[in-house]
Tab-separated table of C-alpha atoms in Angstrom:
chain	number	residue	atom	x	y	z
A	5	UNK	CA	0.744	-1.889	14.079
A	6	UNK	CA	-2.156	-0.365	15.958
A	7	UNK	CA	-4.576	-3.157	16.792
A	8	UNK	CA	-7.884	-3.117	14.889
A	9	UNK	CA	-10.817	-5.410	15.549
A	10	UNK	CA	-11.924	-7.801	12.821
A	11	UNK	CA	-15.436	-6.462	13.282
A	12	UNK	CA	-14.303	-2.907	12.514
A	13	UNK	CA	-12.376	-4.112	9.467
A	14	UNK	CA	-15.420	-5.918	8.107
A	15	UNK	CA	-17.532	-2.784	8.530
A	16	UNK	CA	-14.841	-0.585	6.954
A	17	UNK	CA	-14.545	-2.822	3.895
A	18	UNK	CA	-18.282	-3.574	3.723
A	19	UNK	CA	-17.386	-7.244	3.509
A	20	UNK	CA	-19.186	-10.457	4.375
A	21	UNK	CA	-17.898	-12.667	7.179
A	22	UNK	CA	-17.917	-16.161	5.659
A	23	UNK	CA	-16.324	-18.053	8.527
A	24	UNK	CA	-14.557	-17.647	11.842
A	25	UNK	CA	-14.980	-15.115	14.607
A	26	UNK	CA	-14.777	-11.352	14.246
A	27	UNK	CA	-14.373	-10.790	17.987
A	28	UNK	CA	-10.592	-10.380	18.049
A	29	UNK	CA	-8.034	-7.887	16.757
A	30	UNK	CA	-5.360	-7.988	14.061
A	31	UNK	CA	-1.842	-6.897	14.981
A	32	UNK	CA	-0.096	-7.306	11.621
A	33	UNK	CA	-0.947	-6.918	7.918
A	34	UNK	CA	0.524	-8.470	4.766
A	35	UNK	CA	-0.339	-9.082	1.134
A	36	UNK	CA	-0.458	-12.855	0.803
A	37	UNK	CA	2.372	-14.368	-1.264
A	38	UNK	CA	4.114	-10.982	-1.442
A	39	UNK	CA	5.106	-10.878	2.205
A	40	UNK	CA	6.000	-13.755	4.489
A	41	UNK	CA	3.383	-14.935	6.971
A	42	UNK	CA	5.380	-15.192	10.194
A	43	UNK	CA	3.081	-14.110	13.015
A	44	UNK	CA	-0.361	-14.748	14.431
A	45	UNK	CA	-3.129	-12.110	14.534
A	46	UNK	CA	-2.275	-11.274	10.903
A	47	UNK	CA	-4.582	-9.711	8.350
A	48	UNK	CA	-3.789	-10.830	4.822
A	49	UNK	CA	-5.091	-9.622	1.483
A	50	UNK	CA	-5.550	-12.594	-0.854
A	51	UNK	CA	-6.098	-11.984	-4.564
A	52	UNK	CA	-8.079	-14.186	-6.942
A	53	UNK	CA	-4.922	-15.607	-8.465
A	54	UNK	CA	-3.364	-16.654	-5.148
A	55	UNK	CA	-3.181	-20.315	-4.196
A	56	UNK	CA	-4.133	-20.521	-0.507
A	57	UNK	CA	-2.344	-22.793	1.962
A	58	UNK	CA	-5.066	-23.006	4.581
A	59	UNK	CA	-2.991	-25.214	6.883
A	60	UNK	CA	-0.142	-22.711	7.005
A	61	UNK	CA	-2.539	-19.820	7.623
A	62	UNK	CA	-4.312	-21.696	10.393
A	63	UNK	CA	-1.043	-22.650	12.108
A	64	UNK	CA	-0.287	-18.936	12.386
A	65	UNK	CA	-3.784	-18.233	13.670
A	66	UNK	CA	-5.806	-16.530	14.631
A	67	UNK	CA	-5.593	-15.213	11.068
A	68	UNK	CA	-7.822	-13.005	8.924
A	69	UNK	CA	-8.166	-13.620	5.190
A	70	UNK	CA	-9.652	-10.831	3.075
A	71	UNK	CA	-10.367	-11.891	-0.501
A	72	UNK	CA	-12.575	-11.416	-3.532
A	73	UNK	CA	-12.442	-15.102	-4.437
A	74	UNK	CA	-15.775	-16.881	-4.751
A	75	UNK	CA	-17.462	-18.221	-1.630
A	76	UNK	CA	-16.863	-21.737	-2.962
A	77	UNK	CA	-13.095	-21.109	-3.133
A	78	UNK	CA	-13.029	-19.724	0.399
A	79	UNK	CA	-15.042	-22.492	2.062
A	80	UNK	CA	-11.980	-24.528	3.045
A	81	UNK	CA	-10.848	-22.156	5.785
A	82	UNK	CA	-9.976	-23.916	9.039
A	83	UNK	CA	-11.292	-23.073	12.505
A	84	UNK	CA	-8.470	-20.687	13.455
A	85	UNK	CA	-9.054	-18.484	10.392
A	86	UNK	CA	-11.651	-15.782	9.831
A	87	UNK	CA	-12.585	-15.033	6.224
A	88	UNK	CA	-14.104	-11.796	4.953
A	89	UNK	CA	-15.207	-11.744	1.341
A	90	UNK	CA	-15.135	-8.378	-0.456
A	91	UNK	CA	-16.258	-7.297	-3.925
A	92	UNK	CA	-12.810	-6.084	-4.972
A	93	UNK	CA	-9.530	-6.914	-3.255
A	94	UNK	CA	-7.893	-3.887	-4.860
A	95	UNK	CA	-10.591	-1.553	-3.541
A	96	UNK	CA	-10.396	-3.198	-0.119
A	97	UNK	CA	-6.619	-2.839	-0.019
A	98	UNK	CA	-6.668	0.883	-0.766
A	99	UNK	CA	-9.603	1.461	1.555
A	100	UNK	CA	-7.709	-0.167	4.414
A	101	UNK	CA	-4.458	1.667	3.634
A	102	UNK	CA	-6.181	5.046	3.535
A	103	UNK	CA	-8.022	4.324	6.769
A	104	UNK	CA	-4.868	3.204	8.541
A	105	UNK	CA	-2.808	6.206	7.394
A	106	UNK	CA	-5.533	8.595	8.589
A	107	UNK	CA	-5.376	7.184	12.101
A	108	UNK	CA	-2.151	9.157	12.629
A	109	UNK	CA	-1.614	12.901	12.505
A	110	UNK	CA	2.177	12.848	12.613
A	111	UNK	CA	4.998	14.167	10.404
A	112	UNK	CA	5.569	11.693	7.583
A	113	UNK	CA	8.680	12.301	5.491
A	114	UNK	CA	9.181	10.709	2.059
A	115	UNK	CA	12.495	10.946	0.208
A	116	UNK	CA	13.585	10.360	-3.345
A	117	UNK	CA	16.678	11.170	-5.363
A	118	UNK	CA	19.334	9.476	-7.450
A	119	UNK	CA	21.860	9.537	-4.626
A	120	UNK	CA	21.843	10.331	-0.937
A	121	UNK	CA	18.308	9.320	-0.059
A	122	UNK	CA	19.260	6.418	2.205
A	123	UNK	CA	21.924	8.449	4.012
A	124	UNK	CA	19.600	11.453	4.380
A	125	UNK	CA	16.808	9.210	5.662
A	126	UNK	CA	19.158	7.660	8.203
A	127	UNK	CA	20.331	11.118	9.298
A	128	UNK	CA	16.748	12.267	9.883
A	129	UNK	CA	15.979	9.065	11.767
A	130	UNK	CA	19.116	9.396	13.896
A	131	UNK	CA	18.351	12.987	14.835
A	132	UNK	CA	14.616	12.540	15.457
A	133	UNK	CA	15.115	9.348	17.489
A	134	UNK	CA	16.821	11.434	20.167
A	135	UNK	CA	13.400	12.629	21.353
A	136	UNK	CA	10.812	10.628	19.403
A	137	UNK	CA	9.776	7.092	18.597
A	138	UNK	CA	10.370	6.932	14.832
A	139	UNK	CA	9.173	4.460	12.196
A	140	UNK	CA	11.381	4.266	9.101
A	141	UNK	CA	12.072	2.153	6.056
A	142	UNK	CA	14.963	-0.278	6.506
A	143	UNK	CA	18.319	0.498	4.884
A	144	UNK	CA	17.702	0.999	1.141
A	145	UNK	CA	14.881	-1.557	0.959
A	146	UNK	CA	12.547	0.893	-0.725
A	147	UNK	CA	10.592	-1.036	-3.349
A	148	UNK	CA	6.814	-0.435	-3.472
A	149	UNK	CA	5.987	-3.920	-2.164
A	150	UNK	CA	7.473	-2.894	1.197
A	151	UNK	CA	4.967	-0.055	1.635
A	152	UNK	CA	2.250	-2.041	3.434
A	153	UNK	CA	4.462	-3.395	6.240
A	154	UNK	CA	6.259	-0.064	6.548
A	155	UNK	CA	3.015	1.882	6.904
A	156	UNK	CA	1.517	-0.541	9.393
A	157	UNK	CA	4.739	-0.286	11.393
A	158	UNK	CA	3.308	3.009	12.633
A	159	UNK	CA	1.376	2.652	15.887
A	160	UNK	CA	0.016	4.793	18.704
A	161	UNK	CA	3.544	5.366	20.080
A	162	UNK	CA	5.001	6.635	16.797
A	163	UNK	CA	5.808	10.359	16.709
A	164	UNK	CA	7.188	10.534	13.151
A	165	UNK	CA	7.741	8.329	10.108
A	166	UNK	CA	10.438	8.500	7.422
A	167	UNK	CA	10.204	6.503	4.215
A	168	UNK	CA	12.577	6.176	1.275
A	169	UNK	CA	10.821	5.908	-2.095
A	170	UNK	CA	12.134	3.383	-4.581
A	171	UNK	CA	12.010	4.027	-8.318
A	172	UNK	CA	12.377	1.295	-10.878
A	173	UNK	CA	9.621	2.355	-13.239
A	174	UNK	CA	7.268	5.251	-13.934
A	175	UNK	CA	4.451	5.296	-11.380
A	176	UNK	CA	6.396	3.729	-8.489
A	177	UNK	CA	6.719	6.962	-6.516
A	178	UNK	CA	3.097	7.934	-7.151
A	179	UNK	CA	2.007	4.532	-5.834
A	180	UNK	CA	4.052	4.858	-2.648
A	181	UNK	CA	2.921	8.423	-2.003
A	182	UNK	CA	-0.707	7.282	-2.218
A	183	UNK	CA	0.074	4.913	0.641
A	184	UNK	CA	2.325	7.074	2.818
A	185	UNK	CA	0.616	10.423	2.125
A	186	UNK	CA	3.739	12.349	3.184
A	187	UNK	CA	3.492	15.708	4.905
A	188	UNK	CA	7.105	16.430	3.896
A	189	UNK	CA	8.734	15.404	0.617
A	190	UNK	CA	12.450	15.581	-0.195
A	191	UNK	CA	14.294	15.383	-3.523
A	192	UNK	CA	18.020	15.050	-2.798
A	193	UNK	CA	19.175	15.314	-6.427
A	194	UNK	CA	18.372	13.927	-9.863
A	195	UNK	CA	21.171	12.407	-11.915
A	196	UNK	CA	20.906	9.407	-14.196
A	197	UNK	CA	19.574	5.975	-13.289
A	198	UNK	CA	16.778	3.508	-14.135
A	199	UNK	CA	16.547	4.719	-17.718
A	200	UNK	CA	15.430	1.239	-18.722
A	201	UNK	CA	12.214	1.750	-16.735
A	202	UNK	CA	11.748	5.439	-17.578
A	203	UNK	CA	12.798	5.432	-21.259
A	204	UNK	CA	15.115	8.453	-21.057
A	205	UNK	CA	16.332	11.233	-18.764
A	206	UNK	CA	13.155	13.303	-19.228
A	207	UNK	CA	11.073	10.282	-18.235
A	208	UNK	CA	13.289	9.721	-15.214
A	209	UNK	CA	12.879	13.330	-14.078
A	210	UNK	CA	9.091	13.081	-14.471
A	211	UNK	CA	9.084	9.853	-12.455
A	212	UNK	CA	11.016	11.542	-9.633
A	213	UNK	CA	8.656	14.523	-9.852
A	214	UNK	CA	5.708	12.304	-8.892
A	215	UNK	CA	6.570	13.079	-5.281
A	216	UNK	CA	5.440	16.689	-5.779
A	217	UNK	CA	1.817	15.719	-6.340
A	218	UNK	CA	2.088	13.025	-3.681
A	219	UNK	CA	2.608	15.404	-0.761
A	220	UNK	CA	-0.445	16.105	1.380
A	221	UNK	CA	-2.253	19.408	1.050
A	222	UNK	CA	-0.388	22.223	2.831
A	223	UNK	CA	2.680	19.993	3.094
A	224	UNK	CA	6.327	20.882	2.528
A	225	UNK	CA	8.630	20.134	-0.393
A	226	UNK	CA	12.381	20.236	0.322
A	227	UNK	CA	14.590	20.311	-2.770
A	228	UNK	CA	18.211	20.677	-3.787
A	229	UNK	CA	18.246	24.217	-5.128
A	230	UNK	CA	21.532	23.686	-6.965
A	231	UNK	CA	20.403	20.660	-8.985
A	232	UNK	CA	19.836	21.438	-12.670
A	233	UNK	CA	17.463	18.522	-13.273
A	234	UNK	CA	15.303	19.408	-10.278
A	235	UNK	CA	14.954	22.889	-11.789
A	236	UNK	CA	13.196	21.233	-14.749
A	237	UNK	CA	10.312	20.099	-12.538
A	238	UNK	CA	7.293	22.445	-12.799
A	239	UNK	CA	6.323	23.555	-9.301
A	240	UNK	CA	3.677	26.157	-10.166
A	241	UNK	CA	0.822	23.825	-9.183
A	242	UNK	CA	2.324	22.912	-5.823
A	243	UNK	CA	0.384	24.828	-3.188
A	244	UNK	CA	2.448	23.915	-0.149
A	245	UNK	CA	5.685	25.278	1.264
A	246	UNK	CA	8.907	24.958	-0.773
A	247	UNK	CA	12.299	24.930	0.970
A	248	UNK	CA	15.631	24.845	-0.860
A	249	UNK	CA	19.042	23.693	0.303
A	250	UNK	CA	22.447	24.019	-1.329
A	251	UNK	CA	25.585	26.150	-1.533
A	252	UNK	CA	23.900	28.793	-3.659
A	253	UNK	CA	23.225	32.106	-1.890
A	254	UNK	CA	19.509	31.859	-2.674
A	255	UNK	CA	19.090	28.569	-0.785
A	256	UNK	CA	17.001	28.649	2.377
A	257	UNK	CA	19.530	26.298	3.987
A	258	UNK	CA	22.925	27.309	2.642
A	259	UNK	CA	26.281	25.697	3.370
A	260	UNK	CA	29.376	27.903	3.227
A	261	UNK	CA	33.046	27.456	4.128
A	262	UNK	CA	32.895	23.699	3.393
A	263	UNK	CA	36.037	21.857	4.525
A	264	UNK	CA	37.319	18.310	4.738
A	265	UNK	CA	38.355	17.495	8.292
A	266	UNK	CA	39.150	14.385	10.298
A	267	UNK	CA	36.308	11.883	9.891
A	268	UNK	CA	33.991	14.111	7.878
A	269	UNK	CA	32.996	17.570	6.734
A	270	UNK	CA	32.640	20.838	8.578
A	271	UNK	CA	30.761	23.829	7.247
A	272	UNK	CA	28.844	26.936	8.207
A	273	UNK	CA	25.077	26.741	7.841
A	274	UNK	CA	23.199	29.935	7.018
A	275	UNK	CA	19.455	29.906	7.731
A	276	UNK	CA	17.631	33.241	7.520
A	277	UNK	CA	19.924	35.606	9.428
A	278	UNK	CA	21.492	32.928	11.589
A	279	UNK	CA	24.776	31.043	11.229
A	280	UNK	CA	25.700	27.688	12.757
A	281	UNK	CA	28.935	25.697	12.758
A	282	UNK	CA	28.271	22.080	11.792
A	283	UNK	CA	30.140	18.804	11.464
A	284	UNK	CA	28.834	15.750	9.619
A	285	UNK	CA	30.654	12.395	9.558
A	286	UNK	CA	31.443	11.104	6.054
A	287	UNK	CA	33.485	12.688	3.283
A	288	UNK	CA	32.431	14.747	0.305
A	289	UNK	CA	30.412	17.805	-0.615
A	290	UNK	CA	27.511	15.466	-1.353
A	291	UNK	CA	27.484	14.556	2.362
A	292	UNK	CA	27.009	18.249	3.167
A	293	UNK	CA	23.987	18.298	0.854
A	294	UNK	CA	22.586	15.248	2.644
A	295	UNK	CA	23.005	16.996	5.985
A	296	UNK	CA	21.303	20.168	4.729
A	297	UNK	CA	18.267	18.196	3.553
A	298	UNK	CA	18.092	16.335	6.863
A	299	UNK	CA	18.296	19.492	8.962
A	300	UNK	CA	15.622	21.215	6.872
A	301	UNK	CA	13.325	18.225	7.392
A	302	UNK	CA	14.015	18.095	11.121
A	303	UNK	CA	13.025	21.748	11.497
A	304	UNK	CA	9.814	21.187	9.515
A	305	UNK	CA	9.018	18.178	11.697
A	306	UNK	CA	9.091	20.437	14.737
A	307	UNK	CA	12.437	19.664	16.358
A	308	UNK	CA	15.032	22.287	17.251
A	309	UNK	CA	18.171	23.306	15.406
A	310	UNK	CA	20.160	22.572	18.568
A	311	UNK	CA	19.009	18.938	18.559
A	312	UNK	CA	19.778	18.630	14.845
A	313	UNK	CA	23.322	19.998	15.151
A	314	UNK	CA	24.153	17.985	18.253
A	315	UNK	CA	22.820	14.686	16.908
A	316	UNK	CA	24.353	15.138	13.459
A	317	UNK	CA	27.827	15.018	15.025
A	318	UNK	CA	27.139	11.504	16.304
A	319	UNK	CA	25.717	10.141	13.055
A	320	UNK	CA	27.543	7.011	11.946
A	321	UNK	CA	28.472	7.149	8.269
A	322	UNK	CA	26.910	4.211	6.460
A	323	UNK	CA	28.865	1.096	5.566
A	324	UNK	CA	30.091	0.867	1.953
A	325	UNK	CA	29.219	4.534	1.369
A	326	UNK	CA	32.724	5.881	0.642
A	327	UNK	CA	33.848	3.891	3.684
A	328	UNK	CA	37.521	4.438	4.484
A	329	UNK	CA	39.678	1.686	5.947
A	330	UNK	CA	43.257	0.423	5.941
A	331	UNK	CA	44.018	-2.376	3.520
A	332	UNK	CA	46.795	-4.545	2.156
A	333	UNK	CA	50.211	-2.907	2.436
A	334	UNK	CA	48.755	-0.173	4.683
A	335	UNK	CA	47.018	1.368	1.675
A	336	UNK	CA	43.767	3.308	2.067
A	337	UNK	CA	40.665	1.537	0.763
A	338	UNK	CA	37.577	3.572	-0.120
A	339	UNK	CA	34.713	1.101	-0.317
A	340	UNK	CA	31.792	2.547	-2.296
A	341	UNK	CA	30.085	-0.692	-3.313
A	342	UNK	CA	26.654	0.302	-2.007
A	343	UNK	CA	25.282	1.606	-5.285
A	344	UNK	CA	26.581	2.568	-8.692
A	345	UNK	CA	25.359	5.248	-11.053
A	346	UNK	CA	27.017	8.155	-12.905
A	347	UNK	CA	26.090	10.682	-10.189
A	348	UNK	CA	27.607	8.648	-7.371
A	349	UNK	CA	30.741	7.914	-9.419
A	350	UNK	CA	31.266	11.638	-9.988
A	351	UNK	CA	30.755	12.320	-6.271
A	352	UNK	CA	33.333	9.671	-5.362
A	353	UNK	CA	35.864	11.080	-7.835
A	354	UNK	CA	35.405	14.542	-6.351
A	355	UNK	CA	36.193	13.151	-2.890
A	356	UNK	CA	39.403	11.624	-4.282
A	357	UNK	CA	40.332	15.000	-5.790
A	358	UNK	CA	40.839	16.196	-2.210
A	359	UNK	CA	41.624	13.082	-0.178
A	360	UNK	CA	43.869	11.615	-2.872
A	361	UNK	CA	46.198	14.596	-3.279
A	362	UNK	CA	49.813	13.497	-3.079
A	363	UNK	CA	48.874	9.800	-3.242
A	364	UNK	CA	48.837	7.146	-5.921
A	365	UNK	CA	45.191	6.805	-6.926
A	366	UNK	CA	43.833	3.446	-8.052
A	367	UNK	CA	40.282	3.236	-9.426
A	368	UNK	CA	38.378	-0.048	-9.600
A	369	UNK	CA	35.092	0.620	-11.376
A	370	UNK	CA	32.348	-1.896	-12.150
A	371	UNK	CA	29.375	-1.973	-14.484
A	372	UNK	CA	26.556	0.531	-14.104
A	373	UNK	CA	23.240	-1.174	-14.696
A	374	UNK	CA	19.739	0.021	-15.630
A	375	UNK	CA	20.819	2.678	-18.101
A	376	UNK	CA	18.779	1.200	-20.933
A	377	UNK	CA	19.864	2.378	-24.369
A	378	UNK	CA	22.226	4.914	-22.815
A	379	UNK	CA	24.701	2.452	-21.267
A	380	UNK	CA	27.612	3.217	-23.574
A	381	UNK	CA	27.042	6.992	-23.433
A	382	UNK	CA	27.248	7.285	-19.654
A	383	UNK	CA	30.066	4.795	-19.193
A	384	UNK	CA	32.088	6.790	-21.720
A	385	UNK	CA	31.300	10.023	-19.864
A	386	UNK	CA	32.827	8.471	-16.760
A	387	UNK	CA	35.881	7.591	-18.855
A	388	UNK	CA	36.143	11.269	-19.697
A	389	UNK	CA	35.988	12.190	-15.993
A	390	UNK	CA	38.769	9.719	-15.250
A	391	UNK	CA	40.984	10.985	-18.114
A	392	UNK	CA	40.912	14.495	-16.648
A	393	UNK	CA	42.339	13.282	-13.340
A	394	UNK	CA	45.723	12.213	-12.067
A	395	UNK	CA	45.084	8.473	-11.783
A	396	UNK	CA	47.870	5.914	-11.385
A	397	UNK	CA	45.827	2.792	-12.234
A	398	UNK	CA	42.368	2.263	-13.718
A	399	UNK	CA	40.799	-1.183	-13.485
A	400	UNK	CA	37.353	-1.882	-14.916
A	401	UNK	CA	35.295	-4.959	-14.119
A	402	UNK	CA	32.522	-6.083	-16.457
A	403	UNK	CA	31.578	-5.722	-20.115
A	404	UNK	CA	29.803	-2.373	-19.722
A	405	UNK	CA	32.670	-0.866	-17.750
A	406	UNK	CA	35.075	-1.525	-20.623
A	407	UNK	CA	33.635	1.635	-22.185
A	408	UNK	CA	35.040	3.603	-19.230
A	409	UNK	CA	38.527	2.251	-19.895
A	410	UNK	CA	38.345	2.655	-23.660
A	411	UNK	CA	37.177	6.278	-23.397
A	412	UNK	CA	39.853	7.123	-20.845
A	413	UNK	CA	42.495	5.660	-23.167
A	414	UNK	CA	41.024	7.534	-26.129
A	415	UNK	CA	41.339	10.806	-24.244
A	416	UNK	CA	44.962	10.171	-23.305
A	417	UNK	CA	44.833	9.048	-19.695
A	418	UNK	CA	48.264	8.405	-18.202
A	419	UNK	CA	46.824	5.684	-15.998
A	420	UNK	CA	47.890	2.060	-16.230
A	421	UNK	CA	44.630	0.620	-17.613
A	422	UNK	CA	43.363	-2.940	-17.182
A	423	UNK	CA	40.004	-4.442	-18.194
A	424	UNK	CA	38.576	-7.552	-16.530
A	425	UNK	CA	35.375	-9.509	-17.027
A	426	UNK	CA	35.228	-10.260	-13.280
A	427	UNK	CA	37.454	-9.851	-10.214
A	428	UNK	CA	39.578	-12.893	-11.085
A	429	UNK	CA	43.162	-11.749	-11.534
A	430	UNK	CA	42.667	-8.182	-10.290
A	431	UNK	CA	44.616	-8.744	-7.085
A	432	UNK	CA	47.603	-9.989	-9.110
A	433	UNK	CA	47.746	-6.606	-10.859
A	434	UNK	CA	47.291	-4.654	-7.644
A	435	UNK	CA	49.429	-6.450	-5.106
A	436	UNK	CA	52.763	-4.826	-5.910
A	437	UNK	CA	51.110	-1.395	-6.120
A	438	UNK	CA	49.567	-1.302	-2.645
A	439	UNK	CA	51.461	0.666	0.012
A	440	UNK	CA	50.815	3.443	2.516
A	441	UNK	CA	51.023	6.047	-0.228
A	442	UNK	CA	48.194	4.470	-2.224
A	443	UNK	CA	44.464	5.136	-2.098
A	444	UNK	CA	42.098	2.664	-3.771
A	445	UNK	CA	38.508	3.451	-4.706
A	446	UNK	CA	36.404	0.378	-5.425
A	447	UNK	CA	32.980	1.159	-6.794
A	448	UNK	CA	30.387	-1.250	-8.113
A	449	UNK	CA	26.721	-2.173	-7.865
A	450	UNK	CA	25.345	-3.704	-4.666
A	451	UNK	CA	24.156	-6.608	-6.802
A	452	UNK	CA	27.787	-7.591	-7.420
A	453	UNK	CA	28.628	-9.856	-4.496
A	454	UNK	CA	32.013	-10.552	-6.062
A	455	UNK	CA	33.013	-6.859	-5.944
A	456	UNK	CA	31.794	-6.532	-2.359
A	457	UNK	CA	33.803	-9.611	-1.381
A	458	UNK	CA	36.819	-8.285	-3.272
A	459	UNK	CA	36.607	-5.003	-1.373
A	460	UNK	CA	36.677	-6.972	1.871
A	461	UNK	CA	39.634	-8.957	0.572
A	462	UNK	CA	41.509	-5.706	-0.051
A	463	UNK	CA	40.701	-4.713	3.522
A	464	UNK	CA	42.251	-7.990	4.721
A	465	UNK	CA	38.760	-9.271	5.602
A	466	UNK	CA	37.601	-12.726	4.589
């Protein structure tokens, strides 16, 4: 965080200094009781409903408390704590956030999408970090409550920032865009997820579309030009630059001649009248889409195509994102336990269509959560996808996932089908099937520690 004096903060927020000194600077910022207080020189926003532990705050001092509690409630501050009282904590919070964001005139990228956003964000970070100091959200920790520490992670040495936008409910992306004020927005794709918080698919698309209005004036929107749900987003009011990526000939960044190769994908990138040969680690056409979005963003950020192509080759495919390894009996394990939704399941099955040719294919599929009233519908659609494929064994884990198995059986799958409530007993079914001619896809939600542990067990890891 760029250091800001307490005096300047008081003036900015038009607050009243009730106690302590204002002749020092804050180096960190949190929202009290939402983020952990771990360091000194911390500014903290304290709401009326918060119970204040003055001893803890003082031990981490010097500390700055900003609150709209009454003067009587704030009188117990200790000597190592400065207290500024404001009329509205909400107004003060947004005032501070806007002020802090406007201290930096740098490229700020914000990403959303049903799948691929974490990988694409990590690709952009990996490429840009070759020449720049980059601030980015951590892994897939993208919920709105992380926005304050992520934003204040930018300082005077930061040359670019890249933030993944989490969506659990309508309004989440709008909220985060108000904080980050991105100069570049990316929509990787829109499938099906979080229908419990968005009511239905139309609501989910509208929630994803909040990023369009969230981009700064004269900014850039980068979208998957092949995605049918993205095409439903009205873009007529967007006044910035629109860039498309995909395999369609009309895409600004078009991938052609896509091939599976050792360790990843190779393809030819067409941009304007130029062609480039690219390699990206990680399997699947969806990984090519991720790379296209990342390269488009890198160019808009001001870095060269040469840097993008060179750095992309050295990108390390993310753990538990279709991660290949050798398992029990020298079988091939494909660990895809990072996230679970219909779009990512379809992408994984498409990878197996190529990688699994000539092998015995075993599918271990867990519950898909947050589909609201559409749980049965989308699980059954996955069952249909499975029934169309040459699968040796289908194992489902969880009550919801039983619909996958039942639909596959209904449509005449030739697979040996087993349904389990949890992972108990699954290895007994599998053990005699695992050999060097077998490929096993295990796919479940990241919230399922048991499936993650089971994947490691299959990989001979404890």
